[in-house]
């Protein structure tokens, strides 16, 4: 909901060019969002400035429809076409559009048929490509001159009054421009953002909670209202969750997540999660919305936990990445003290939202002084599910990381995930958080945590595991994510007795201080290896190898898949063979 008549109190306005409105698929995606639960804005007024040219491309080359706004017919909303030189008609149409939006809370389109006097910009030469069109434009008086002449003919004003009005408008524009220059250094940290620190820093955040609090939350999350009949499998799911929290052992990934969400909601922090199939969870792991199989009625245990003033919102989004992530980015800018999350169905699907990531998420602070606390969940890990269901493209985010602009984390335990989510909401600053969440680990018997691990400390950027036989130390294997459990299984066997494991949970900003401290006990090792599942030209190797070699002050060996154009193979048998070879090479003392 909008709260307090919010839909009528705000007015979203989008200004488009004709070529962009017809040509950009994001427009259709955004229009489709307009009436969906969780994404409505109470109606947007779209102003399309149809100057009959897209840089140098004319309408016959840029659309297959009569009007640039025909794509908006999908909504069955008013589309007003008005001549840009008729100022009073434009004003009248704007009033009609606003009345419609306020009355029906739906989008409305105003297409202003006009022209661009200078071509694409003041330095462009439009005569190269549209000479006849611009010959006509050259002879047209300015719109302000046409309107002024009309008003004088009607006796509304005289020439002196026109000059006075013109000077007054120019003075107001100059004043506004000056005021904008004064605000430019503080624009992103005013109003509700004034309490947010500008700079990223490794701020220690105590995110642990008393065991009694966790048990209470566990009870609430697994208690259903009277008269609600759960699906039989959901009933067993809730009982297992209740038992794990009560006994203090066996907290799996989804339970760690649920406890993090519940604890924030109970503390007054709103949480919003959207994505394809986010209510149930792509891997049938979350069940944030329960449905009575007899009545179809939904129930959300997390909503019942929320303290007054906090809200739990979870939405199954439409089948889009770009527009939905764009919406969530905007939402995060308006809610600095909430936890806003977008989840990809599989990490690979973030490909469809890359434009939002590049243009806004990672660069918004540098370009516009706007920071965001938006969190991305990208299911990542090589299980033999093929090239479209393996990689969240970790390497792309690492390539975009600079100036502490984002946080890139690959957590390996439910406790780490719990502390990470709470840290994101409680840090004194805001930065986007990119979380590479697992698939296989959601139900891996070793990927569990105890309640005790949730009660103390906070998120740990580096997790070292000493060798089983310290006197036999010969290798240090550095890794991140799911492959740790494959390595752990072998390290616990006899041939791995002299191997230390070190997990990098946070890849950026890289905590070199913590890394050096964790490596110090293993300084005498003869072999240091970075182990990853991803191909050599993907994953973290390209970003980390020089930094790690500098910290170690010696060469770092690579073990992982060979360079590949595809993120993963399409054969499960071949995947398994590759995975086994990676583990064999990593464990072998000679590295052969």
XYZ file of C-alpha atoms in Angstrom:
592
model
C 0.000 0.000 0.000
C 0.947 3.622 -0.392
C -0.074 4.720 3.099
C -1.874 7.954 3.897
C -3.119 8.498 0.356
C 0.425 8.339 -0.998
C -0.682 7.416 -4.503
C -2.504 10.719 -4.817
C 0.205 12.729 -3.027
C 3.012 11.848 -5.436
C 3.180 12.204 -9.203
C 5.608 10.050 -11.194
C 6.552 11.750 -14.469
C 8.656 10.087 -17.170
C 9.927 12.057 -20.158
C 10.772 10.032 -23.267
C 11.970 10.599 -26.790
C 9.834 9.116 -29.552
C 12.577 6.775 -30.801
C 13.283 5.505 -27.274
C 9.624 4.991 -26.377
C 9.095 2.842 -29.450
C 12.497 1.186 -29.486
C 13.462 0.370 -25.906
C 12.026 -2.886 -24.553
C 12.341 -1.472 -21.044
C 9.395 0.814 -21.865
C 7.046 -2.113 -22.467
C 8.374 -3.881 -19.359
C 7.758 -0.784 -17.237
C 4.259 -0.338 -18.632
C 3.556 -3.971 -17.745
C 4.669 -3.334 -14.159
C 2.247 -0.454 -13.700
C -0.762 -2.444 -12.493
C 1.042 -5.289 -10.726
C 0.934 -5.711 -6.961
C 4.117 -4.453 -5.406
C 5.153 -2.252 -8.324
C 2.317 0.203 -8.765
C 2.998 3.920 -8.390
C -0.577 5.119 -8.619
C -0.127 5.861 -12.311
C 2.702 7.544 -14.213
C 2.360 10.486 -16.580
C 4.491 9.724 -19.640
C 5.482 12.738 -21.741
C 6.792 11.660 -25.141
C 8.565 14.462 -26.981
C 8.131 13.295 -30.546
C 10.702 15.320 -32.459
C 10.423 12.916 -35.402
C 14.046 11.840 -35.295
C 16.231 9.557 -33.173
C 19.711 11.075 -33.479
C 19.918 10.618 -37.270
C 17.238 7.889 -37.615
C 13.817 8.833 -38.989
C 10.518 7.246 -37.855
C 10.243 4.939 -40.866
C 13.510 3.336 -39.772
C 12.782 3.226 -36.036
C 9.281 1.767 -35.627
C 6.708 -0.427 -37.333
C 3.686 1.459 -35.992
C 1.924 4.684 -36.956
C 2.564 6.398 -33.645
C 5.633 6.198 -31.432
C 3.293 5.595 -28.484
C 1.384 2.632 -29.905
C 3.142 0.236 -27.527
C 1.169 1.866 -24.686
C -2.068 0.496 -26.150
C -1.268 -2.651 -24.174
C -2.601 -0.839 -21.083
C -5.847 0.521 -22.578
C -5.098 3.965 -21.196
C -5.558 7.393 -22.816
C -2.895 8.416 -25.321
C -3.102 12.100 -26.174
C -1.476 13.331 -29.402
C -1.004 17.100 -29.374
C 0.809 19.584 -31.608
C 3.826 21.051 -29.840
C 3.345 24.525 -31.353
C -0.140 24.838 -29.846
C 0.851 25.780 -26.310
C -2.686 26.063 -24.981
C -3.618 22.651 -26.388
C -0.559 21.109 -24.705
C -1.555 22.727 -21.406
C -5.147 21.525 -21.774
C -4.014 17.953 -22.505
C -1.689 18.025 -19.496
C -4.635 18.953 -17.284
C -6.750 16.147 -18.722
C -3.928 13.669 -18.212
C -3.454 14.694 -14.590
C -7.202 14.466 -13.885
C -7.299 10.964 -15.374
C -4.302 9.801 -13.389
C -5.647 11.173 -10.106
C -9.093 9.689 -10.729
C -8.167 6.210 -11.953
C -4.583 5.703 -10.625
C -3.380 4.491 -14.005
C -0.718 5.536 -16.485
C -1.488 8.167 -19.109
C 0.476 9.137 -22.223
C 1.008 12.590 -23.733
C 2.674 12.560 -27.139
C 3.807 16.052 -28.101
C 4.410 16.262 -31.860
C 7.303 18.695 -32.217
C 10.830 18.976 -33.586
C 14.429 19.351 -32.459
C 15.837 22.621 -33.728
C 19.550 21.883 -33.288
C 19.555 18.236 -34.272
C 20.768 15.758 -31.669
C 22.633 18.494 -29.796
C 23.907 22.004 -30.299
C 27.070 20.741 -31.988
C 25.378 18.282 -34.327
C 24.785 18.902 -38.025
C 21.351 17.494 -38.965
C 21.619 18.678 -42.586
C 23.901 15.710 -43.293
C 21.059 13.204 -42.918
C 17.722 15.112 -42.954
C 18.347 18.175 -45.156
C 14.744 18.769 -46.303
C 13.290 18.407 -42.816
C 15.811 20.804 -41.296
C 15.384 23.299 -44.087
C 11.766 23.609 -42.939
C 12.725 23.744 -39.265
C 15.242 26.522 -39.965
C 12.446 28.755 -41.187
C 10.136 28.102 -38.219
C 9.926 30.732 -35.451
C 10.408 29.501 -31.876
C 7.338 28.175 -30.036
C 7.561 31.062 -27.567
C 7.477 33.542 -30.459
C 4.427 31.865 -32.017
C 2.555 31.948 -28.710
C 3.573 35.532 -27.955
C 2.395 36.682 -31.405
C -0.929 34.904 -30.919
C -1.479 36.521 -27.509
C -0.716 39.949 -28.966
C -3.153 39.382 -31.867
C -5.845 38.473 -29.331
C -5.043 41.573 -27.283
C -4.045 39.631 -24.186
C -0.583 41.258 -23.944
C 1.439 43.870 -25.772
C 5.072 43.799 -26.937
C 6.338 45.421 -23.714
C 4.620 42.846 -21.546
C 6.085 40.048 -23.671
C 9.589 41.446 -23.128
C 8.959 41.723 -19.376
C 7.634 38.162 -19.160
C 10.586 36.854 -21.161
C 13.109 38.614 -18.924
C 11.324 37.378 -15.794
C 11.360 33.753 -16.978
C 15.045 33.930 -17.902
C 15.864 35.415 -14.493
C 14.009 32.600 -12.719
C 15.865 30.001 -14.769
C 19.208 31.606 -13.937
C 18.304 31.685 -10.249
C 17.288 28.012 -10.281
C 20.530 27.107 -12.051
C 22.545 28.899 -9.389
C 20.681 27.179 -6.563
C 21.277 23.798 -8.190
C 25.020 24.450 -8.299
C 24.994 25.190 -4.554
C 23.245 21.869 -3.834
C 25.427 19.725 -6.057
C 27.796 18.618 -3.285
C 25.063 17.447 -0.901
C 22.243 16.298 -3.159
C 22.548 12.616 -2.274
C 22.720 13.049 1.501
C 19.873 15.402 2.348
C 16.523 14.708 3.966
C 16.144 11.113 5.125
C 19.676 10.384 3.846
C 21.291 12.950 6.156
C 21.802 10.250 8.820
C 23.690 7.993 6.395
C 27.486 8.151 6.303
C 29.066 8.927 2.922
C 32.131 6.693 3.050
C 32.427 2.926 3.131
C 34.537 1.645 5.997
C 35.062 -1.767 7.606
C 32.665 -0.855 10.400
C 32.248 -3.626 12.981
C 28.540 -4.393 13.338
C 27.417 -6.695 16.164
C 24.650 -8.722 14.558
C 24.337 -11.641 16.967
C 21.125 -12.122 18.961
C 20.365 -13.875 22.268
C 19.415 -17.538 21.913
C 16.107 -16.846 23.658
C 15.234 -14.225 21.041
C 16.054 -16.640 18.232
C 13.961 -19.393 19.784
C 11.044 -16.988 20.171
C 11.332 -15.955 16.527
C 11.547 -19.611 15.522
C 8.302 -20.321 17.378
C 6.529 -17.436 15.688
C 7.786 -18.425 12.241
C 6.447 -21.956 12.621
C 3.111 -21.214 14.302
C 0.084 -21.064 12.016
C -3.201 -19.267 12.736
C -6.184 -21.244 13.909
C -8.126 -22.664 10.988
C -5.162 -22.639 8.579
C -4.389 -26.063 7.140
C -0.897 -26.298 5.643
C 0.151 -28.569 2.800
C 1.493 -31.812 4.288
C 5.036 -31.162 2.998
C 4.937 -27.598 4.312
C 3.846 -28.896 7.705
C 6.915 -31.163 7.824
C 9.082 -28.258 6.630
C 7.846 -26.062 9.501
C 8.317 -28.827 12.070
C 11.919 -29.386 10.981
C 12.573 -25.658 11.205
C 11.024 -25.419 14.676
C 13.020 -28.403 15.886
C 16.327 -27.055 14.553
C 15.896 -23.680 16.248
C 14.659 -25.246 19.484
C 17.517 -27.763 19.662
C 20.063 -25.189 18.515
C 21.564 -27.373 15.765
C 21.024 -27.968 12.065
C 20.014 -24.426 11.038
C 19.852 -24.654 7.240
C 20.162 -21.827 4.719
C 16.491 -20.880 4.476
C 16.089 -20.918 8.247
C 19.110 -18.646 8.669
C 17.573 -16.286 6.132
C 14.141 -16.394 7.780
C 15.630 -15.650 11.208
C 17.571 -12.691 9.763
C 14.423 -11.276 8.152
C 12.323 -11.910 11.260
C 14.841 -10.305 13.590
C 15.026 -7.145 11.483
C 11.239 -6.929 11.220
C 10.930 -7.376 14.988
C 13.399 -4.507 15.428
C 11.316 -2.212 13.196
C 13.241 -2.588 9.916
C 11.069 -3.147 6.843
C 12.147 -5.883 4.425
C 11.163 -6.096 0.759
C 12.050 -9.047 -1.489
C 11.053 -9.410 -5.119
C 11.997 -11.659 -7.997
C 10.705 -14.495 -10.113
C 9.232 -17.105 -7.740
C 10.596 -15.402 -4.626
C 7.635 -16.283 -2.404
C 8.191 -20.031 -2.598
C 11.823 -19.798 -3.658
C 13.101 -21.121 -6.989
C 14.431 -24.210 -5.230
C 11.355 -24.716 -3.047
C 13.379 -23.591 -0.056
C 11.860 -20.354 1.254
C 8.074 -20.692 1.590
C 7.650 -17.075 2.672
C 3.999 -17.270 1.660
C 1.998 -20.343 2.691
C -1.262 -21.348 0.991
C -4.058 -23.353 2.542
C -4.711 -26.210 0.067
C -8.365 -26.282 1.077
C -9.167 -22.575 0.670
C -6.227 -21.125 -1.265
C -5.869 -18.456 1.430
C -2.299 -17.169 1.921
C -0.470 -16.654 5.193
C 2.934 -15.088 5.796
C 4.593 -15.908 9.138
C 7.136 -13.113 8.593
C 4.367 -10.520 8.314
C 3.096 -11.607 11.720
C 6.530 -11.010 13.278
C 6.877 -7.423 12.045
C 6.801 -4.723 14.691
C 4.479 -1.783 14.139
C 6.092 0.548 11.631
C 7.908 -2.275 9.844
C 6.534 -4.153 6.857
C 7.362 -7.488 5.258
C 6.735 -7.439 1.519
C 7.544 -10.311 -0.822
C 6.484 -10.418 -4.468
C 6.724 -12.844 -7.337
C 7.787 -10.471 -10.093
C 6.847 -10.573 -13.738
C 9.267 -12.376 -16.052
C 11.678 -9.487 -16.347
C 15.045 -8.672 -14.879
C 15.874 -5.183 -16.158
C 12.650 -3.339 -15.317
C 12.165 -5.098 -11.987
C 15.742 -4.475 -10.854
C 15.359 -0.851 -12.008
C 12.225 -0.546 -9.877
C 13.960 -2.028 -6.837
C 16.943 0.296 -7.302
C 14.579 3.275 -7.253
C 12.770 1.824 -4.249
C 16.061 1.504 -2.350
C 16.818 5.186 -2.951
C 13.594 6.107 -1.172
C 14.000 3.673 1.725
C 17.504 4.016 3.201
C 16.542 2.359 6.484
C 14.875 -0.695 4.968
C 16.353 -3.868 3.487
C 15.423 -4.051 -0.207
C 16.327 -7.216 -2.113
C 16.069 -8.372 -5.721
C 16.539 -12.073 -6.382
C 17.425 -13.657 -9.698
C 15.765 -16.984 -10.397
C 19.244 -18.251 -11.296
C 22.342 -16.065 -11.021
C 22.824 -16.192 -14.778
C 19.578 -14.295 -15.277
C 21.238 -11.133 -14.013
C 22.464 -10.877 -17.623
C 19.082 -9.396 -18.502
C 19.552 -6.610 -15.955
C 23.131 -5.665 -16.794
C 22.150 -2.218 -18.080
C 20.688 -1.293 -14.672
C 23.789 -2.566 -12.901
C 26.230 -0.690 -15.142
C 24.309 2.565 -15.526
C 22.965 2.921 -11.998
C 23.870 0.421 -9.319
C 27.673 0.510 -9.456
C 28.171 4.049 -10.755
C 25.327 6.104 -9.263
C 27.469 7.404 -6.417
C 30.187 8.700 -8.731
C 27.784 10.135 -11.290
C 25.007 11.572 -9.141
C 26.101 11.352 -5.491
C 23.381 8.749 -4.888
C 24.188 5.613 -2.931
C 21.948 2.586 -2.601
C 21.654 -0.244 -0.112
C 19.996 -2.553 -2.630
C 20.834 -6.245 -2.147
C 21.008 -8.771 -4.992
C 20.601 -12.524 -4.446
C 22.233 -14.425 -7.324
C 22.040 -18.252 -7.013
C 25.499 -19.408 -8.098
C 27.349 -22.710 -8.156
C 28.360 -25.528 -10.494
C 26.068 -28.556 -10.125
C 26.032 -29.741 -13.733
C 22.837 -27.856 -14.617
C 24.342 -26.351 -17.757
C 25.567 -22.943 -18.940
C 22.361 -21.048 -18.117
C 22.003 -22.331 -14.556
C 25.482 -22.179 -13.078
C 27.093 -18.764 -12.968
C 25.977 -15.435 -11.532
C 28.924 -13.914 -13.460
C 31.000 -13.098 -10.414
C 33.783 -11.770 -12.636
C 31.595 -8.992 -14.053
C 30.832 -7.555 -10.643
C 34.496 -7.733 -9.661
C 35.395 -5.881 -12.857
C 32.891 -3.151 -11.934
C 34.199 -2.858 -8.373
C 36.190 0.299 -7.616
C 36.340 2.999 -4.944
C 34.452 0.762 -2.483
C 31.322 1.183 -4.602
C 29.765 -2.245 -3.985
C 30.052 -5.243 -1.665
C 30.559 -8.656 -3.294
C 30.024 -11.608 -0.977
C 29.986 -15.382 -1.480
C 28.886 -16.712 1.933
C 29.248 -20.406 2.711
C 27.159 -20.993 5.858
C 23.662 -20.084 7.078
C 25.201 -18.229 10.033
C 27.312 -16.112 7.699
C 24.211 -15.336 5.611
C 22.263 -14.426 8.754
C 24.930 -11.995 9.957
C 25.446 -10.584 6.451
C 21.778 -9.624 6.000
C 21.631 -8.030 9.428
C 24.903 -6.188 8.749
C 23.512 -4.783 5.508
C 20.603 -3.159 7.348
C 22.660 -1.994 10.322
C 25.812 -0.543 8.730
C 26.215 3.235 9.151
C 26.631 3.623 5.374
C 24.828 2.202 2.342
C 26.366 0.275 -0.534
C 24.828 -2.267 -2.913
C 25.345 -5.832 -1.687
C 25.855 -8.563 -4.284
C 25.322 -11.970 -2.663
C 26.155 -15.140 -4.535
C 23.666 -17.470 -2.903
C 23.851 -21.255 -3.274
C 21.673 -23.932 -4.813
C 23.113 -27.289 -3.742
C 24.073 -25.888 -0.354
C 20.448 -25.143 0.468
C 20.128 -28.809 1.506
C 23.764 -29.878 1.890
C 24.156 -31.881 5.149
C 27.388 -30.019 6.017
C 26.018 -26.553 5.224
C 24.273 -25.998 8.543
C 24.879 -23.733 11.523
C 24.105 -23.758 15.207
C 22.044 -21.227 17.109
C 25.218 -20.442 19.043
C 26.830 -19.202 15.805
C 23.950 -16.729 15.417
C 24.261 -15.363 18.935
C 27.746 -13.857 18.894
C 29.942 -11.703 16.692
C 29.054 -10.832 13.142
C 29.855 -11.554 9.530
C 33.416 -12.790 8.979
C 35.032 -11.753 5.710
C 37.671 -14.508 5.945
C 37.263 -18.024 7.378
C 40.480 -20.060 7.891
C 40.570 -23.790 8.651
C 43.913 -25.096 10.003
C 45.297 -28.393 8.691
C 44.326 -31.631 10.392
C 48.040 -32.278 11.054
C 49.792 -28.875 11.493
C 53.237 -30.489 11.539
C 52.617 -31.894 8.052
C 51.485 -28.556 6.527
C 52.404 -28.367 2.849
C 49.566 -26.536 1.062
C 47.142 -23.693 1.629
C 44.039 -23.793 -0.550
C 42.184 -20.490 -0.920
C 38.644 -20.644 -2.266
C 35.187 -19.101 -2.085
C 31.708 -20.573 -2.021
C 30.395 -24.072 -2.615
C 33.677 -25.697 -3.670
C 34.847 -25.409 -0.067
C 32.651 -28.378 0.860
C 34.080 -30.512 -1.961
C 37.593 -29.667 -0.766
C 36.678 -30.204 2.889
C 35.566 -33.763 2.226
C 38.971 -34.641 0.769
C 40.980 -32.613 3.284
C 39.385 -34.561 6.130
C 40.701 -37.760 4.576
C 44.273 -38.928 5.078
C 45.738 -37.416 1.907
C 44.593 -33.964 3.001
C 46.090 -33.982 6.495
C 48.680 -31.325 5.666
C 46.322 -28.914 3.888
C 44.888 -25.691 5.303
C 41.717 -24.226 3.821
C 40.892 -20.541 3.680
C 37.525 -19.217 2.538
C 37.190 -15.712 1.167
C 33.603 -14.874 2.098
C 33.817 -11.213 1.047
C 35.616 -10.705 -2.252
C 35.156 -6.931 -2.408
C 36.070 -4.741 -0.668
C 38.872 -7.222 -0.056
C 39.915 -7.204 3.596
C 43.641 -7.614 3.023
C 44.319 -6.976 6.716
C 42.160 -9.909 7.807
C 43.545 -12.042 5.007
C 47.149 -11.412 6.057
C 46.278 -12.213 9.655
C 44.553 -15.463 8.651
C 47.488 -16.539 6.475
C 50.193 -15.783 9.054
C 50.034 -19.219 10.782
C 50.495 -20.896 7.392
C 53.513 -18.879 6.251
C 55.745 -21.969 6.041
C 53.535 -23.749 3.509
C 55.326 -24.690 0.300
C 52.291 -24.287 -1.937
C 49.530 -21.714 -2.134
C 46.624 -22.423 -4.502
C 43.521 -20.541 -5.588
C 40.769 -23.101 -6.281
C 37.556 -22.221 -8.114
C 34.783 -23.981 -10.016
C 34.459 -21.302 -12.681
C 36.565 -21.193 -15.885
C 39.912 -19.420 -15.602
C 38.564 -16.344 -17.436
C 35.583 -16.194 -15.055
C 35.138 -16.305 -11.297
C 37.449 -14.417 -8.937
C 40.862 -15.477 -10.292
C 41.346 -12.592 -12.715
C 40.545 -10.055 -10.002
C 42.346 -11.642 -7.084
C 45.507 -13.339 -8.307
C 47.782 -10.264 -8.328
C 46.497 -9.041 -4.966
C 46.883 -12.466 -3.363
C 50.346 -12.966 -4.839
C 51.347 -9.596 -3.369
C 50.066 -10.549 0.084
C 51.762 -13.962 -0.058
C 54.966 -12.518 -1.538
C 55.248 -15.636 -3.697
C 53.533 -17.153 -6.765
C 49.975 -18.363 -6.450
C 48.926 -21.507 -8.333
C 45.591 -21.703 -10.165
C 43.355 -24.751 -10.053
C 40.008 -24.610 -11.794
C 38.389 -25.051 -15.151
C 40.245 -24.023 -18.299
C 39.299 -20.834 -20.126
C 35.915 -21.213 -21.798
C 33.507 -19.103 -23.843
C 30.545 -20.705 -22.068
C 30.080 -20.456 -18.295
C 29.655 -24.245 -18.016
C 29.364 -27.439 -20.040
C 25.982 -28.852 -20.991
C 26.694 -32.452 -19.966
C 26.273 -33.504 -16.339
C 28.730 -36.369 -16.852
C 31.386 -34.018 -18.248
C 30.712 -31.530 -15.451
C 31.312 -34.230 -12.852
C 34.544 -35.291 -14.533
C 35.792 -31.668 -14.529
C 34.815 -31.210 -10.888
C 36.636 -34.336 -9.782
C 39.761 -33.242 -11.661
C 39.716 -29.828 -9.971
C 39.595 -31.447 -6.523
C 42.303 -33.961 -7.440
C 44.693 -31.247 -8.640
C 43.992 -29.086 -5.600
C 44.603 -31.865 -3.056
C 47.670 -33.368 -4.730
C 50.826 -32.190 -2.882
C 52.649 -31.918 -6.191
C 49.717 -30.183 -7.814
C 49.900 -32.645 -10.696
